[in-house]
Every structure is written in C-alpha cells, then in structure tokens.
C-alpha cells in the first residue's frame, strides 16, 4: 500500500500533494511500469482523505501519461521511458516600459452606437426591471414570438406615432438582434434585384451589408431636415425598373 504524509494545512491542495508524491515515485523507479495502483477507495481510506482527492490525483497523472486505466481492473503505472519527454510551456508576462500615461481615455469620442451614461435613465430602468421580474416571471420563461413581443411592438408603434408622426401598425414591426441581422432579413424580403437609396453620410455597416449582397446603391445627400427629396426622385427616374419598397429609420 502506498503511504505518504499529506498535510491538510499546507497551501498546496491534498490532491496535488498526492499527485506529486506518486509522480516522484514513478519517475524515480519506486513504482515501475505495469505496477497496479491501489483502488481509489482503499487508498483514500489508508491515507485518511476523500475518494475525490484520490480520483483527482489519478486523473491528473493519467492526463500527463504517468498512469493508465483498464476497465474493471484499475490504474497501472505507464512505461514513461518509451514516451516522448513532456515539455511544459510557460507563458511569461513581460513588463514593457511605459510609453504613455495611464490616462488613455480620449478627449473626444466620435464612435457611433454609444449611449451617454449621464443622460441614461438608470433609476427608471432599474424600477421597470424590478417590476418585470416580480410581476411577469411566468412570461419570462416562455419562448418569445419570432417577430418580437406584442407589447414591445405596440410600445414602439406608439413611440413612432407620438414623436415621429409615423402611423405604424404593430404587426408591421419586427424585433431582431441587431442592425445587421434585420437588414439581412429586409434584403431577403425585398429581393436582390432592388435598388436601395442610402443616406450620405450614413451608418457605414449598412453599405457594407448591401455590398455583400451585390445590391445597387444610390447615395442620397442629407439636408438640414433629412435626405434630399430631389435627389431621391432623380434616383427613381434613373432606375425605372426598381422601386423603393421600405424606409428604415435610425435614431442614433
């Protein structure tokens, strides 16, 4: 029976202490190739540790090729001399000299799709979140409709009517996971033979998506109150075989 002194108060876990002890005996030849190791239960009882401790040690030794297992027979010492030497790769962090100050925050952030934390209604958001979690637990565990929750589509339709003057039926609204996904759906619905009018300048990802589908794009300049209607009408005359079938609004 293998006998080792394991210290439960040491910083090294018991399973690692046992793993190191058995590994040392194998590398020094105390335990030879094909020697059968004690069962997990008997060794745990002999050393006064849990079966999980022995199991973890054995599995680590097996993973590193020091022992192997046979079904219904147990664990055996492997022939480590015939194996290739194991090389441990260690990643080292190299300290680089400071080339700039710790303050790397830009003085002016021109990136899009950003929300200003100073104006975001966190208190209202937290209040509504608690209400939903407390009052709609059953609904939260149910699968959502593919077009989006009806209540959310109703709220969006009401918002468009109140703040944008747009009369939209909630059944016309589709909720999706991101702009790229929704534009892909829109392209499939309208067809690849359509010509699309794109605001210039506009969200750059939109033009990339259209370009991926080889769709014809007509840039329309922006004026103070929106895109140029004159250029839009001109674009329609230049492409008589196509029609603009949908308008997408982005609230940046």
Tab-separated table of C-alpha atoms in Angstrom:
chain	number	residue	atom	x	y	z
A	1	UNK	CA	0.000	0.000	0.000
A	2	UNK	CA	1.286	3.455	-0.898
A	3	UNK	CA	1.995	5.549	2.175
A	4	UNK	CA	2.510	9.294	2.002
A	5	UNK	CA	2.357	12.116	4.534
A	6	UNK	CA	-0.201	14.665	3.423
A	7	UNK	CA	-0.624	17.991	5.200
A	8	UNK	CA	-4.161	19.351	5.202
A	9	UNK	CA	-2.895	22.723	6.497
A	10	UNK	CA	-0.469	23.267	3.636
A	11	UNK	CA	-1.130	25.788	0.890
A	12	UNK	CA	-0.920	23.021	-1.721
A	13	UNK	CA	-4.196	21.066	-2.040
A	14	UNK	CA	-4.217	17.457	-0.866
A	15	UNK	CA	-4.875	16.071	-4.330
A	16	UNK	CA	-1.814	17.894	-5.679
A	17	UNK	CA	0.348	16.663	-2.795
A	18	UNK	CA	-0.691	13.093	-3.566
A	19	UNK	CA	-0.210	13.640	-7.299
A	20	UNK	CA	3.331	14.924	-6.750
A	21	UNK	CA	4.213	12.059	-4.416
A	22	UNK	CA	3.068	9.348	-6.813
A	23	UNK	CA	4.682	11.139	-9.748
A	24	UNK	CA	8.006	11.276	-7.885
A	25	UNK	CA	7.863	7.563	-7.136
A	26	UNK	CA	7.174	6.807	-10.793
A	27	UNK	CA	9.991	8.983	-12.137
A	28	UNK	CA	12.475	7.590	-9.592
A	29	UNK	CA	11.525	4.000	-10.373
A	30	UNK	CA	9.979	3.214	-6.997
A	31	UNK	CA	6.806	2.479	-8.909
A	32	UNK	CA	7.625	0.563	-12.057
A	33	UNK	CA	5.874	0.126	-15.364
A	34	UNK	CA	2.768	-2.078	-15.185
A	35	UNK	CA	2.593	-1.840	-11.368
A	36	UNK	CA	-1.019	-1.739	-10.223
A	37	UNK	CA	-2.005	1.218	-8.086
A	38	UNK	CA	-4.334	0.792	-5.114
A	39	UNK	CA	-8.015	1.323	-5.714
A	40	UNK	CA	-9.317	4.809	-5.062
A	41	UNK	CA	-11.420	3.688	-2.125
A	42	UNK	CA	-8.672	1.679	-0.379
A	43	UNK	CA	-6.004	4.367	-0.873
A	44	UNK	CA	-8.362	7.088	0.375
A	45	UNK	CA	-9.125	5.049	3.496
A	46	UNK	CA	-5.423	4.294	4.061
A	47	UNK	CA	-4.338	7.947	3.747
A	48	UNK	CA	-7.366	9.380	5.544
A	49	UNK	CA	-8.517	11.517	2.614
A	50	UNK	CA	-11.612	11.592	0.451
A	51	UNK	CA	-12.115	9.425	-2.611
A	52	UNK	CA	-12.433	12.628	-4.655
A	53	UNK	CA	-8.892	13.590	-3.637
A	54	UNK	CA	-7.501	10.284	-4.908
A	55	UNK	CA	-9.669	10.408	-8.036
A	56	UNK	CA	-8.406	13.895	-8.904
A	57	UNK	CA	-4.784	12.849	-8.396
A	58	UNK	CA	-5.166	9.749	-10.529
A	59	UNK	CA	-6.879	11.661	-13.332
A	60	UNK	CA	-4.100	14.259	-13.378
A	61	UNK	CA	-1.446	11.528	-13.562
A	62	UNK	CA	-3.419	9.823	-16.314
A	63	UNK	CA	-3.736	13.060	-18.281
A	64	UNK	CA	0.036	13.531	-18.153
A	65	UNK	CA	0.733	9.939	-19.213
A	66	UNK	CA	2.190	8.615	-15.969
A	67	UNK	CA	-0.544	6.036	-15.427
A	68	UNK	CA	-3.299	4.427	-17.470
A	69	UNK	CA	-6.555	2.693	-16.637
A	70	UNK	CA	-8.193	-0.546	-17.668
A	71	UNK	CA	-11.909	-1.156	-17.412
A	72	UNK	CA	-12.872	-3.085	-14.260
A	73	UNK	CA	-9.198	-3.582	-13.399
A	74	UNK	CA	-7.997	-0.230	-12.102
A	75	UNK	CA	-4.997	2.043	-12.653
A	76	UNK	CA	-1.497	0.953	-13.695
A	77	UNK	CA	1.875	2.679	-13.998
A	78	UNK	CA	2.690	3.570	-17.593
A	79	UNK	CA	6.004	2.972	-19.343
A	80	UNK	CA	7.257	6.562	-19.264
A	81	UNK	CA	10.658	5.649	-20.743
A	82	UNK	CA	9.098	4.843	-24.097
A	83	UNK	CA	7.189	8.125	-24.156
A	84	UNK	CA	8.472	11.374	-25.510
A	85	UNK	CA	9.723	13.786	-22.889
A	86	UNK	CA	6.977	16.119	-21.770
A	87	UNK	CA	7.696	19.784	-22.364
A	88	UNK	CA	5.901	22.319	-20.251
A	89	UNK	CA	5.229	25.606	-21.943
A	90	UNK	CA	5.043	28.566	-19.642
A	91	UNK	CA	3.664	31.903	-20.686
A	92	UNK	CA	5.565	34.768	-19.137
A	93	UNK	CA	4.322	38.309	-18.885
A	94	UNK	CA	6.967	40.798	-19.914
A	95	UNK	CA	6.840	44.229	-18.371
A	96	UNK	CA	7.179	46.882	-21.045
A	97	UNK	CA	8.350	50.406	-20.346
A	98	UNK	CA	5.592	52.959	-20.179
A	99	UNK	CA	5.308	54.876	-23.398
A	100	UNK	CA	2.288	56.910	-22.395
A	101	UNK	CA	0.408	57.923	-19.312
A	102	UNK	CA	-2.154	55.685	-17.627
A	103	UNK	CA	-4.944	58.013	-18.692
A	104	UNK	CA	-5.830	56.685	-22.151
A	105	UNK	CA	-9.402	57.991	-22.307
A	106	UNK	CA	-9.974	60.070	-25.464
A	107	UNK	CA	-10.801	63.725	-25.111
A	108	UNK	CA	-13.389	63.398	-27.895
A	109	UNK	CA	-15.300	60.197	-28.667
A	110	UNK	CA	-16.599	60.129	-32.244
A	111	UNK	CA	-17.660	56.475	-32.275
A	112	UNK	CA	-21.282	55.676	-33.108
A	113	UNK	CA	-23.810	53.469	-31.330
A	114	UNK	CA	-22.821	54.882	-27.955
A	115	UNK	CA	-25.163	55.785	-25.095
A	116	UNK	CA	-24.369	58.733	-22.871
A	117	UNK	CA	-24.336	57.403	-19.278
A	118	UNK	CA	-25.051	60.904	-17.944
A	119	UNK	CA	-28.435	61.075	-19.670
A	120	UNK	CA	-29.457	57.410	-19.468
A	121	UNK	CA	-32.416	56.941	-17.039
A	122	UNK	CA	-30.825	54.279	-14.836
A	123	UNK	CA	-33.309	54.824	-11.995
A	124	UNK	CA	-36.292	54.318	-14.307
A	125	UNK	CA	-34.624	51.329	-15.958
A	126	UNK	CA	-33.962	49.692	-12.580
A	127	UNK	CA	-37.525	50.315	-11.405
A	128	UNK	CA	-39.077	48.821	-14.538
A	129	UNK	CA	-36.672	45.881	-14.422
A	130	UNK	CA	-37.765	45.014	-10.883
A	131	UNK	CA	-41.422	45.290	-11.853
A	132	UNK	CA	-40.971	42.906	-14.770
A	133	UNK	CA	-39.006	40.385	-12.699
A	134	UNK	CA	-41.606	40.461	-9.922
A	135	UNK	CA	-44.806	40.536	-11.964
A	136	UNK	CA	-44.004	38.630	-15.173
A	137	UNK	CA	-41.950	35.649	-14.059
A	138	UNK	CA	-44.084	33.149	-15.983
A	139	UNK	CA	-43.899	35.145	-19.211
A	140	UNK	CA	-40.115	35.498	-18.940
A	141	UNK	CA	-39.725	31.712	-19.001
A	142	UNK	CA	-41.789	31.341	-22.173
A	143	UNK	CA	-40.414	31.414	-25.713
A	144	UNK	CA	-40.821	34.805	-27.388
A	145	UNK	CA	-42.576	35.163	-30.765
A	146	UNK	CA	-40.209	35.251	-33.734
A	147	UNK	CA	-41.425	38.733	-34.681
A	148	UNK	CA	-40.939	40.069	-31.142
A	149	UNK	CA	-43.157	40.569	-28.107
A	150	UNK	CA	-46.504	42.096	-28.968
A	151	UNK	CA	-46.327	44.561	-26.068
A	152	UNK	CA	-42.922	45.803	-27.228
A	153	UNK	CA	-44.117	46.254	-30.801
A	154	UNK	CA	-47.129	48.182	-29.528
A	155	UNK	CA	-44.862	50.467	-27.492
A	156	UNK	CA	-42.604	51.100	-30.494
A	157	UNK	CA	-45.588	51.893	-32.707
A	158	UNK	CA	-46.886	54.337	-30.091
A	159	UNK	CA	-43.456	55.975	-29.795
A	160	UNK	CA	-43.197	56.425	-33.571
A	161	UNK	CA	-46.650	57.965	-33.643
A	162	UNK	CA	-46.036	60.334	-30.711
A	163	UNK	CA	-42.509	61.522	-31.516
A	164	UNK	CA	-42.065	60.901	-35.259
A	165	UNK	CA	-45.562	61.354	-36.653
A	166	UNK	CA	-45.466	57.878	-38.194
A	167	UNK	CA	-48.621	55.765	-38.269
A	168	UNK	CA	-47.342	52.193	-37.972
A	169	UNK	CA	-49.267	49.023	-37.223
A	170	UNK	CA	-47.514	46.864	-34.572
A	171	UNK	CA	-47.928	43.928	-36.945
A	172	UNK	CA	-45.543	45.704	-39.330
A	173	UNK	CA	-42.759	45.810	-36.731
A	174	UNK	CA	-40.128	43.085	-36.443
A	175	UNK	CA	-37.771	42.903	-33.466
A	176	UNK	CA	-34.334	41.481	-34.217
A	177	UNK	CA	-30.917	41.028	-32.697
A	178	UNK	CA	-29.015	43.898	-34.245
A	179	UNK	CA	-28.983	46.013	-37.376
A	180	UNK	CA	-27.008	43.561	-39.498
A	181	UNK	CA	-29.485	40.733	-38.864
A	182	UNK	CA	-32.503	42.912	-39.595
A	183	UNK	CA	-31.075	44.338	-42.816
A	184	UNK	CA	-30.280	40.816	-43.984
A	185	UNK	CA	-33.929	39.872	-43.434
A	186	UNK	CA	-35.074	43.003	-45.239
A	187	UNK	CA	-32.889	42.230	-48.245
A	188	UNK	CA	-34.306	38.711	-48.444
A	189	UNK	CA	-37.871	40.032	-48.218
A	190	UNK	CA	-37.476	42.717	-50.900
A	191	UNK	CA	-35.209	40.756	-53.231
A	192	UNK	CA	-31.695	41.244	-54.543
A	193	UNK	CA	-32.923	42.943	-57.731
A	194	UNK	CA	-33.956	46.114	-55.881
A	195	UNK	CA	-32.050	49.390	-55.877
A	196	UNK	CA	-31.685	50.984	-52.468
A	197	UNK	CA	-31.301	54.646	-51.607
A	198	UNK	CA	-28.737	55.207	-48.880
A	199	UNK	CA	-28.245	58.396	-46.906
A	200	UNK	CA	-24.852	60.013	-47.402
A	201	UNK	CA	-23.301	60.081	-44.903
A	202	UNK	CA	-24.909	57.133	-43.130
A	203	UNK	CA	-24.130	54.192	-40.890
A	204	UNK	CA	-21.126	52.564	-42.655
A	205	UNK	CA	-22.114	48.989	-41.804
A	206	UNK	CA	-25.311	49.332	-43.852
A	207	UNK	CA	-23.452	49.986	-47.090
A	208	UNK	CA	-21.158	47.028	-46.380
A	209	UNK	CA	-24.160	44.732	-45.953
A	210	UNK	CA	-25.689	45.868	-49.248
A	211	UNK	CA	-22.310	45.457	-50.943
A	212	UNK	CA	-22.036	41.871	-49.681
A	213	UNK	CA	-25.304	41.056	-51.452
A	214	UNK	CA	-24.172	42.915	-54.629
A	215	UNK	CA	-27.130	45.281	-54.425
A	216	UNK	CA	-27.218	48.555	-56.339
A	217	UNK	CA	-26.913	51.548	-54.036
A	218	UNK	CA	-27.814	55.159	-54.783
A	219	UNK	CA	-26.293	57.688	-52.349
A	220	UNK	CA	-28.670	60.466	-51.330
A	221	UNK	CA	-27.244	63.609	-49.746
A	222	UNK	CA	-28.522	64.772	-46.382
A	223	UNK	CA	-30.073	68.218	-45.878
A	224	UNK	CA	-30.975	70.071	-42.698
A	225	UNK	CA	-34.331	68.350	-42.319
A	226	UNK	CA	-33.430	64.942	-43.769
A	227	UNK	CA	-32.368	63.377	-47.031
A	228	UNK	CA	-32.705	65.308	-50.279
A	229	UNK	CA	-36.102	64.577	-51.830
A	230	UNK	CA	-34.927	65.992	-55.169
A	231	UNK	CA	-32.034	63.536	-55.343
A	232	UNK	CA	-34.345	60.736	-54.251
A	233	UNK	CA	-36.750	61.479	-57.115
A	234	UNK	CA	-33.829	61.717	-59.532
A	235	UNK	CA	-32.621	58.324	-58.402
A	236	UNK	CA	-36.047	56.824	-59.046
A	237	UNK	CA	-36.023	58.162	-62.634
A	238	UNK	CA	-32.542	56.738	-63.230
A	239	UNK	CA	-33.672	53.294	-62.071
A	240	UNK	CA	-37.191	52.869	-63.526
A	241	UNK	CA	-37.224	49.098	-63.107
A	242	UNK	CA	-36.960	49.261	-59.381
A	243	UNK	CA	-38.950	50.811	-56.609
A	244	UNK	CA	-38.067	51.835	-53.091
A	245	UNK	CA	-40.167	49.464	-51.017
A	246	UNK	CA	-39.268	50.344	-47.437
A	247	UNK	CA	-37.806	53.097	-45.317
A	248	UNK	CA	-35.712	52.385	-42.260
A	249	UNK	CA	-35.280	54.943	-39.541
A	250	UNK	CA	-32.216	55.060	-37.304
A	251	UNK	CA	-32.315	57.031	-34.073
A	252	UNK	CA	-28.625	57.469	-33.273
